[in-house]
Structure formats: structure tokens, C-alpha cells
Amino acid sequence: CVRTSPMAFYLGIDGGGTKTRCVLGNENNVLATAISGGSNIVRLGESRARESLHTVIRRACTEAEIPPEQIQSACIGAAGAGRSEIAEKLRRIISELAPQLAGCIEVVGDAVIALEAAFGSGLGVIAIAGTGSIVYGRDAAGRSARAGGWGFAISDEGSGHWIGRHAISALLRARDLGHETALTARILEAWKIDTIDAVIQIGR
């Protein structure tokens, strides 16, 4: 990326399944932060991811009092971004709002930015347990390794999705045996529904 103005502005985005965080700054200071809804393309779809990403960027730019066209480079860490097709979709979505960023958007997995935030360039291990889950680390030789993080349908043990799915499974197994559990009332209340049949409809 070529610097084209005396003051360069940089954008950092953490795109999660539940919320998206954004920070906007120059070479010396953080100028603005913003939060919007989830932007995980794999879980939420491209349309919802676009809405969340565009919203969070606009909010940060409004707070910093600069237009998106003045941002000169961006980095986004997002779940699923290790897949090239997902990374390209994220680049395209951000470029729709800030066309000058084409070619200046770095896309990495959410575990990469979390490890960088925790340990910089040093060695360490992180465990992420949010909507999804992954364990990611780097040794003293700079070699990295991961465990989990393959998506809620087949992996992500210990994540919010995994815990919720197991809670529903435990409730239904108990009902099959003719038992009631404390989970029943809590789940109905949390989802604002009246019957277990409604739980099944939501789960489809």
C-alpha cells in the first residue's frame, strides 16, 4: 500500500459470530472504536456480515470524523478467514465501502489477532471460547499450531454454540425418560417461548 496523505489512517476489525469490534487510528493514536453485530460469513451469511462490517466501519469513521475514503490500510481477523474464498469475500465487502483499500486489506483468522494481542511476536497459547472455539499457539521457533475451530457443526467444543446444543440435548433426553429438569424453564425463558415444541422449531 502506498501512503498518499501526510496523515495515514488504519483500520483494525475483529469479526466474531456474535459481535464485530473495530478500532480506527493513525500512526500515533487510537481515534475511535465501535461495535456492531456478528460478521461470521460461514455462520451468518454474506448479507448479515456485510451489514455488520459496513455499520462498524461507518460508526468508527463518524466518531473519528474522517470519511472511509481516507483509510489507507486495514486488517480484519475473522472466524473462517483461513479459507481463501472467505477471505476474498471479506476483502470485497470492505472494499465496497472503501474502494481505495483494494489490495490493502489483510485478512487473517480471529485466533491470529488474539494471539498477537496477548503475546505480540512472542511465544504463547490462547484458548478462545465464544460463539465458536479454538486453541492456537506459537513456540519459541515461531512455529504455530491449532486445535479445534472447524465450525459449530463438527467442532468448536466448549463454545457457546456447543454448550447450548448440549443443554438442549440433555433436556430432550430427560423428557424421553419422562423427567423434567431445571433446564426446561430456563431455556423457555431465555428464548421467550412457551413450549418444548417451539424449541424444536427453532432448532430446525
PDB file of C-alpha atoms in Angstrom:
ATOM      1  CA  CYS A   1       0.000   0.000   0.000  1.00  0.00           C
ATOM      2  CA  VAL A   2       1.224   3.462  -0.885  1.00  0.00           C
ATOM      3  CA  ARG A   3       0.873   6.287   1.608  1.00  0.00           C
ATOM      4  CA  THR A   4      -0.920   9.118  -0.181  1.00  0.00           C
ATOM      5  CA  SER A   5      -1.511  11.717   2.544  1.00  0.00           C
ATOM      6  CA  PRO A   6       0.517  13.315   5.378  1.00  0.00           C
ATOM      7  CA  MET A   7      -1.645  11.563   7.968  1.00  0.00           C
ATOM      8  CA  ALA A   8      -2.342   7.877   7.401  1.00  0.00           C
ATOM      9  CA  PHE A   9      -5.341   6.158   8.997  1.00  0.00           C
ATOM     10  CA  TYR A  10      -5.514   2.455   9.802  1.00  0.00           C
ATOM     11  CA  LEU A  11      -8.462   0.168  10.479  1.00  0.00           C
ATOM     12  CA  GLY A  12      -8.493  -2.976  12.613  1.00  0.00           C
ATOM     13  CA  ILE A  13     -11.509  -5.290  12.816  1.00  0.00           C
ATOM     14  CA  ASP A  14     -12.289  -8.301  14.993  1.00  0.00           C
ATOM     15  CA  GLY A  15     -15.149 -10.097  13.237  1.00  0.00           C
ATOM     16  CA  GLY A  16     -16.866 -12.593  15.522  1.00  0.00           C
ATOM     17  CA  GLY A  17     -20.013 -14.653  15.353  1.00  0.00           C
ATOM     18  CA  THR A  18     -21.872 -12.522  17.907  1.00  0.00           C
ATOM     19  CA  LYS A  19     -20.297  -9.090  17.562  1.00  0.00           C
ATOM     20  CA  THR A  20     -17.818  -7.169  15.454  1.00  0.00           C
ATOM     21  CA  ARG A  21     -15.322  -4.767  17.026  1.00  0.00           C
ATOM     22  CA  CYS A  22     -13.464  -2.059  15.157  1.00  0.00           C
ATOM     23  CA  VAL A  23     -10.647   0.331  16.030  1.00  0.00           C
ATOM     24  CA  LEU A  24      -9.545   3.261  13.872  1.00  0.00           C
ATOM     25  CA  GLY A  25      -6.286   5.102  14.402  1.00  0.00           C
ATOM     26  CA  ASN A  26      -3.395   6.992  12.914  1.00  0.00           C
ATOM     27  CA  GLU A  27       0.310   6.343  13.379  1.00  0.00           C
ATOM     28  CA  ASN A  28       0.247   7.626  16.944  1.00  0.00           C
ATOM     29  CA  ASN A  29      -3.192   7.271  18.496  1.00  0.00           C
ATOM     30  CA  VAL A  30      -6.451   5.346  18.599  1.00  0.00           C
ATOM     31  CA  LEU A  31      -9.073   7.753  17.270  1.00  0.00           C
ATOM     32  CA  ALA A  32     -12.267   5.694  17.573  1.00  0.00           C
ATOM     33  CA  THR A  33     -13.729   2.325  18.472  1.00  0.00           C
ATOM     34  CA  ALA A  34     -17.070   0.819  17.503  1.00  0.00           C
ATOM     35  CA  ILE A  35     -19.141  -2.362  17.903  1.00  0.00           C
ATOM     36  CA  SER A  36     -21.826  -3.915  15.709  1.00  0.00           C
ATOM     37  CA  GLY A  37     -23.452  -7.336  15.251  1.00  0.00           C
ATOM     38  CA  GLY A  38     -21.789 -10.569  14.189  1.00  0.00           C
ATOM     39  CA  SER A  39     -19.907 -10.825  10.877  1.00  0.00           C
ATOM     40  CA  ASN A  40     -19.064 -14.518  10.614  1.00  0.00           C
ATOM     41  CA  ILE A  41     -19.889 -15.243   6.959  1.00  0.00           C
ATOM     42  CA  VAL A  42     -19.926 -19.012   7.450  1.00  0.00           C
ATOM     43  CA  ARG A  43     -22.454 -18.871  10.283  1.00  0.00           C
ATOM     44  CA  LEU A  44     -24.498 -15.768   9.441  1.00  0.00           C
ATOM     45  CA  GLY A  45     -24.249 -15.423   5.685  1.00  0.00           C
ATOM     46  CA  GLU A  46     -22.760 -12.748   3.464  1.00  0.00           C
ATOM     47  CA  SER A  47     -25.648 -10.288   3.755  1.00  0.00           C
ATOM     48  CA  ARG A  48     -25.560 -10.048   7.557  1.00  0.00           C
ATOM     49  CA  ALA A  49     -21.766  -9.950   7.564  1.00  0.00           C
ATOM     50  CA  ARG A  50     -21.848  -7.039   5.101  1.00  0.00           C
ATOM     51  CA  GLU A  51     -24.365  -5.138   7.234  1.00  0.00           C
ATOM     52  CA  SER A  52     -22.293  -5.563  10.410  1.00  0.00           C
ATOM     53  CA  LEU A  53     -18.971  -4.683   8.769  1.00  0.00           C
ATOM     54  CA  HIS A  54     -20.272  -1.608   6.993  1.00  0.00           C
ATOM     55  CA  THR A  55     -22.036  -0.460  10.165  1.00  0.00           C
ATOM     56  CA  VAL A  56     -18.983  -0.809  12.403  1.00  0.00           C
ATOM     57  CA  ILE A  57     -16.714   0.984   9.924  1.00  0.00           C
ATOM     58  CA  ARG A  58     -19.157   3.860   9.488  1.00  0.00           C
ATOM     59  CA  ARG A  59     -19.555   4.229  13.260  1.00  0.00           C
ATOM     60  CA  ALA A  60     -15.793   4.376  13.795  1.00  0.00           C
ATOM     61  CA  CYS A  61     -15.333   6.871  10.973  1.00  0.00           C
ATOM     62  CA  THR A  62     -18.136   9.059  12.315  1.00  0.00           C
ATOM     63  CA  GLU A  63     -16.571   9.104  15.782  1.00  0.00           C
ATOM     64  CA  ALA A  64     -13.138   9.898  14.341  1.00  0.00           C
ATOM     65  CA  GLU A  65     -14.645  12.478  11.981  1.00  0.00           C
ATOM     66  CA  ILE A  66     -12.985  11.091   8.876  1.00  0.00           C
ATOM     67  CA  PRO A  67     -14.596   9.545   5.766  1.00  0.00           C
ATOM     68  CA  PRO A  68     -13.920   5.848   4.959  1.00  0.00           C
ATOM     69  CA  GLU A  69     -12.124   7.031   1.809  1.00  0.00           C
ATOM     70  CA  GLN A  70      -9.231   8.313   3.950  1.00  0.00           C
ATOM     71  CA  ILE A  71      -8.379   4.907   5.441  1.00  0.00           C
ATOM     72  CA  GLN A  72      -5.183   3.622   3.856  1.00  0.00           C
ATOM     73  CA  SER A  73      -4.914   0.075   5.129  1.00  0.00           C
ATOM     74  CA  ALA A  74      -6.970  -2.420   7.101  1.00  0.00           C
ATOM     75  CA  CYS A  75      -6.610  -5.732   8.886  1.00  0.00           C
ATOM     76  CA  ILE A  76      -9.523  -7.992   9.764  1.00  0.00           C
ATOM     77  CA  GLY A  77      -9.349 -11.081  11.918  1.00  0.00           C
ATOM     78  CA  ALA A  78     -12.397 -13.271  11.429  1.00  0.00           C
ATOM     79  CA  ALA A  79     -13.559 -16.804  12.086  1.00  0.00           C
ATOM     80  CA  GLY A  80     -13.206 -18.910   8.934  1.00  0.00           C
ATOM     81  CA  ALA A  81     -10.848 -16.408   7.316  1.00  0.00           C
ATOM     82  CA  GLY A  82      -8.210 -19.085   6.851  1.00  0.00           C
ATOM     83  CA  ARG A  83     -10.222 -20.238   3.825  1.00  0.00           C
ATOM     84  CA  SER A  84      -9.283 -18.246   0.743  1.00  0.00           C
ATOM     85  CA  GLU A  85     -12.864 -17.869  -0.508  1.00  0.00           C
ATOM     86  CA  ILE A  86     -13.999 -16.414   2.838  1.00  0.00           C
ATOM     87  CA  ALA A  87     -11.022 -14.053   2.952  1.00  0.00           C
ATOM     88  CA  GLU A  88     -11.797 -12.795  -0.548  1.00  0.00           C
ATOM     89  CA  LYS A  89     -15.443 -12.167   0.330  1.00  0.00           C
ATOM     90  CA  LEU A  90     -14.381 -10.123   3.354  1.00  0.00           C
ATOM     91  CA  ARG A  91     -11.978  -8.060   1.240  1.00  0.00           C
ATOM     92  CA  ARG A  92     -14.719  -7.396  -1.278  1.00  0.00           C
ATOM     93  CA  ILE A  93     -17.246  -6.364   1.389  1.00  0.00           C
ATOM     94  CA  ILE A  94     -14.844  -3.857   2.963  1.00  0.00           C
ATOM     95  CA  SER A  95     -13.772  -2.548  -0.446  1.00  0.00           C
ATOM     96  CA  GLU A  96     -17.416  -1.790  -1.274  1.00  0.00           C
ATOM     97  CA  LEU A  97     -17.375   0.857   1.450  1.00  0.00           C
ATOM     98  CA  ALA A  98     -13.764   1.968   0.946  1.00  0.00           C
ATOM     99  CA  PRO A  99     -12.676   1.197  -2.652  1.00  0.00           C
ATOM    100  CA  GLN A 100      -9.211   2.698  -2.119  1.00  0.00           C
ATOM    101  CA  LEU A 101      -8.433  -0.203   0.230  1.00  0.00           C
ATOM    102  CA  ALA A 102      -8.447  -2.763  -2.593  1.00  0.00           C
ATOM    103  CA  GLY A 103      -5.112  -4.534  -2.269  1.00  0.00           C
ATOM    104  CA  CYS A 104      -4.515  -3.044   1.185  1.00  0.00           C
ATOM    105  CA  ILE A 105      -6.714  -5.329   3.297  1.00  0.00           C
ATOM    106  CA  GLU A 106      -5.035  -8.090   5.287  1.00  0.00           C
ATOM    107  CA  VAL A 107      -7.389 -10.910   6.297  1.00  0.00           C
ATOM    108  CA  VAL A 108      -6.371 -13.432   8.976  1.00  0.00           C
ATOM    109  CA  GLY A 109      -8.110 -15.837  11.319  1.00  0.00           C
ATOM    110  CA  ASP A 110      -9.510 -14.478  14.575  1.00  0.00           C
ATOM    111  CA  ALA A 111      -7.066 -16.633  16.529  1.00  0.00           C
ATOM    112  CA  VAL A 112      -4.136 -14.864  14.848  1.00  0.00           C
ATOM    113  CA  ILE A 113      -5.167 -11.412  16.074  1.00  0.00           C
ATOM    114  CA  ALA A 114      -5.970 -12.765  19.537  1.00  0.00           C
ATOM    115  CA  LEU A 115      -2.515 -14.338  19.833  1.00  0.00           C
ATOM    116  CA  GLU A 116      -0.900 -11.105  18.631  1.00  0.00           C
ATOM    117  CA  ALA A 117      -2.873  -9.075  21.162  1.00  0.00           C
ATOM    118  CA  ALA A 118      -1.873 -11.392  24.011  1.00  0.00           C
ATOM    119  CA  PHE A 119       1.788 -12.076  23.232  1.00  0.00           C
ATOM    120  CA  GLY A 120       2.929  -9.797  20.409  1.00  0.00           C
ATOM    121  CA  SER A 121       5.553 -11.684  18.413  1.00  0.00           C
ATOM    122  CA  GLY A 122       6.452 -13.917  21.367  1.00  0.00           C
ATOM    123  CA  LEU A 123       5.535 -17.488  22.200  1.00  0.00           C
ATOM    124  CA  GLY A 124       2.276 -18.377  23.902  1.00  0.00           C
ATOM    125  CA  VAL A 125      -1.018 -20.227  23.697  1.00  0.00           C
ATOM    126  CA  ILE A 126      -4.559 -18.846  23.695  1.00  0.00           C
ATOM    127  CA  ALA A 127      -7.920 -20.553  24.118  1.00  0.00           C
ATOM    128  CA  ILE A 128     -10.907 -18.769  22.563  1.00  0.00           C
ATOM    129  CA  ALA A 129     -14.369 -19.815  23.682  1.00  0.00           C
ATOM    130  CA  GLY A 130     -17.101 -17.549  22.330  1.00  0.00           C
ATOM    131  CA  THR A 131     -19.738 -18.415  19.754  1.00  0.00           C
ATOM    132  CA  GLY A 132     -17.116 -20.858  18.450  1.00  0.00           C
ATOM    133  CA  SER A 133     -13.885 -22.123  20.000  1.00  0.00           C
ATOM    134  CA  ILE A 134     -10.253 -22.733  19.076  1.00  0.00           C
ATOM    135  CA  VAL A 135      -6.873 -23.186  20.769  1.00  0.00           C
ATOM    136  CA  TYR A 136      -3.953 -21.577  18.964  1.00  0.00           C
ATOM    137  CA  GLY A 137      -0.313 -21.113  19.855  1.00  0.00           C
ATOM    138  CA  ARG A 138       3.231 -20.316  18.753  1.00  0.00           C
ATOM    139  CA  ASP A 139       6.509 -21.732  20.075  1.00  0.00           C
ATOM    140  CA  ALA A 140       9.906 -20.099  20.539  1.00  0.00           C
ATOM    141  CA  ALA A 141      10.916 -21.067  16.995  1.00  0.00           C
ATOM    142  CA  GLY A 142       7.911 -19.227  15.553  1.00  0.00           C
ATOM    143  CA  ARG A 143       6.010 -22.393  14.630  1.00  0.00           C
ATOM    144  CA  SER A 144       2.238 -22.196  15.124  1.00  0.00           C
ATOM    145  CA  ALA A 145      -0.359 -24.896  15.780  1.00  0.00           C
ATOM    146  CA  ARG A 146      -4.113 -25.030  16.308  1.00  0.00           C
ATOM    147  CA  ALA A 147      -6.742 -27.356  17.737  1.00  0.00           C
ATOM    148  CA  GLY A 148     -10.465 -27.061  17.068  1.00  0.00           C
ATOM    149  CA  GLY A 149     -12.118 -24.128  15.357  1.00  0.00           C
ATOM    150  CA  TRP A 150     -13.502 -26.179  12.467  1.00  0.00           C
ATOM    151  CA  GLY A 151     -17.060 -24.888  12.752  1.00  0.00           C
ATOM    152  CA  PHE A 152     -20.025 -25.408  15.069  1.00  0.00           C
ATOM    153  CA  ALA A 153     -21.474 -28.378  13.151  1.00  0.00           C
ATOM    154  CA  ILE A 154     -18.436 -30.630  13.636  1.00  0.00           C
ATOM    155  CA  SER A 155     -16.103 -28.980  16.131  1.00  0.00           C
ATOM    156  CA  ASP A 156     -15.816 -25.960  18.479  1.00  0.00           C
ATOM    157  CA  GLU A 157     -16.007 -27.913  21.736  1.00  0.00           C
ATOM    158  CA  GLY A 158     -16.590 -25.679  24.763  1.00  0.00           C
ATOM    159  CA  SER A 159     -18.046 -22.844  22.687  1.00  0.00           C
ATOM    160  CA  GLY A 160     -21.333 -21.089  23.363  1.00  0.00           C
ATOM    161  CA  HIS A 161     -22.955 -22.982  20.488  1.00  0.00           C
ATOM    162  CA  TRP A 162     -21.614 -26.322  21.751  1.00  0.00           C
ATOM    163  CA  ILE A 163     -22.813 -25.652  25.316  1.00  0.00           C
ATOM    164  CA  GLY A 164     -26.269 -24.608  24.107  1.00  0.00           C
ATOM    165  CA  ARG A 165     -26.619 -27.647  21.872  1.00  0.00           C
ATOM    166  CA  HIS A 166     -25.676 -29.977  24.717  1.00  0.00           C
ATOM    167  CA  ALA A 167     -28.141 -28.255  27.059  1.00  0.00           C
ATOM    168  CA  ILE A 168     -30.978 -28.836  24.588  1.00  0.00           C
ATOM    169  CA  SER A 169     -29.897 -32.441  24.072  1.00  0.00           C
ATOM    170  CA  ALA A 170     -29.902 -33.058  27.840  1.00  0.00           C
ATOM    171  CA  LEU A 171     -33.375 -31.543  28.146  1.00  0.00           C
ATOM    172  CA  LEU A 172     -34.780 -33.722  25.371  1.00  0.00           C
ATOM    173  CA  ARG A 173     -33.156 -36.907  26.706  1.00  0.00           C
ATOM    174  CA  ALA A 174     -34.716 -36.229  30.102  1.00  0.00           C
ATOM    175  CA  ARG A 175     -38.150 -35.763  28.531  1.00  0.00           C
ATOM    176  CA  ASP A 176     -37.741 -39.045  26.639  1.00  0.00           C
ATOM    177  CA  LEU A 177     -37.308 -40.686  30.053  1.00  0.00           C
ATOM    178  CA  GLY A 178     -40.346 -38.875  31.463  1.00  0.00           C
ATOM    179  CA  HIS A 179     -38.316 -36.462  33.593  1.00  0.00           C
ATOM    180  CA  GLU A 180     -38.299 -32.697  33.878  1.00  0.00           C
ATOM    181  CA  THR A 181     -35.149 -30.683  34.521  1.00  0.00           C
ATOM    182  CA  ALA A 182     -34.361 -27.171  35.679  1.00  0.00           C
ATOM    183  CA  LEU A 183     -33.105 -26.539  32.145  1.00  0.00           C
ATOM    184  CA  THR A 184     -36.632 -26.580  30.735  1.00  0.00           C
ATOM    185  CA  ALA A 185     -37.885 -23.400  32.378  1.00  0.00           C
ATOM    186  CA  ARG A 186     -34.577 -21.615  31.891  1.00  0.00           C
ATOM    187  CA  ILE A 187     -34.401 -22.384  28.168  1.00  0.00           C
ATOM    188  CA  LEU A 188     -38.015 -21.420  27.557  1.00  0.00           C
ATOM    189  CA  GLU A 189     -37.446 -18.154  29.396  1.00  0.00           C
ATOM    190  CA  ALA A 190     -34.189 -17.369  27.593  1.00  0.00           C
ATOM    191  CA  TRP A 191     -35.756 -17.937  24.166  1.00  0.00           C
ATOM    192  CA  LYS A 192     -39.052 -16.288  25.170  1.00  0.00           C
ATOM    193  CA  ILE A 193     -41.157 -19.272  24.085  1.00  0.00           C
ATOM    194  CA  ASP A 194     -43.872 -21.308  25.808  1.00  0.00           C
ATOM    195  CA  THR A 195     -43.424 -24.938  24.754  1.00  0.00           C
ATOM    196  CA  ILE A 196     -40.762 -27.504  24.002  1.00  0.00           C
ATOM    197  CA  ASP A 197     -42.301 -27.918  20.542  1.00  0.00           C
ATOM    198  CA  ALA A 198     -41.213 -24.341  19.848  1.00  0.00           C
ATOM    199  CA  VAL A 199     -37.648 -25.319  20.796  1.00  0.00           C
ATOM    200  CA  ILE A 200     -37.730 -27.996  18.101  1.00  0.00           C
ATOM    201  CA  GLN A 201     -38.937 -25.496  15.510  1.00  0.00           C
ATOM    202  CA  ILE A 202     -36.105 -23.115  16.373  1.00  0.00           C
ATOM    203  CA  GLY A 203     -33.568 -25.925  16.109  1.00  0.00           C
ATOM    204  CA  ARG A 204     -34.541 -26.851  12.565  1.00  0.00           C
TER     205      ARG A 204
END
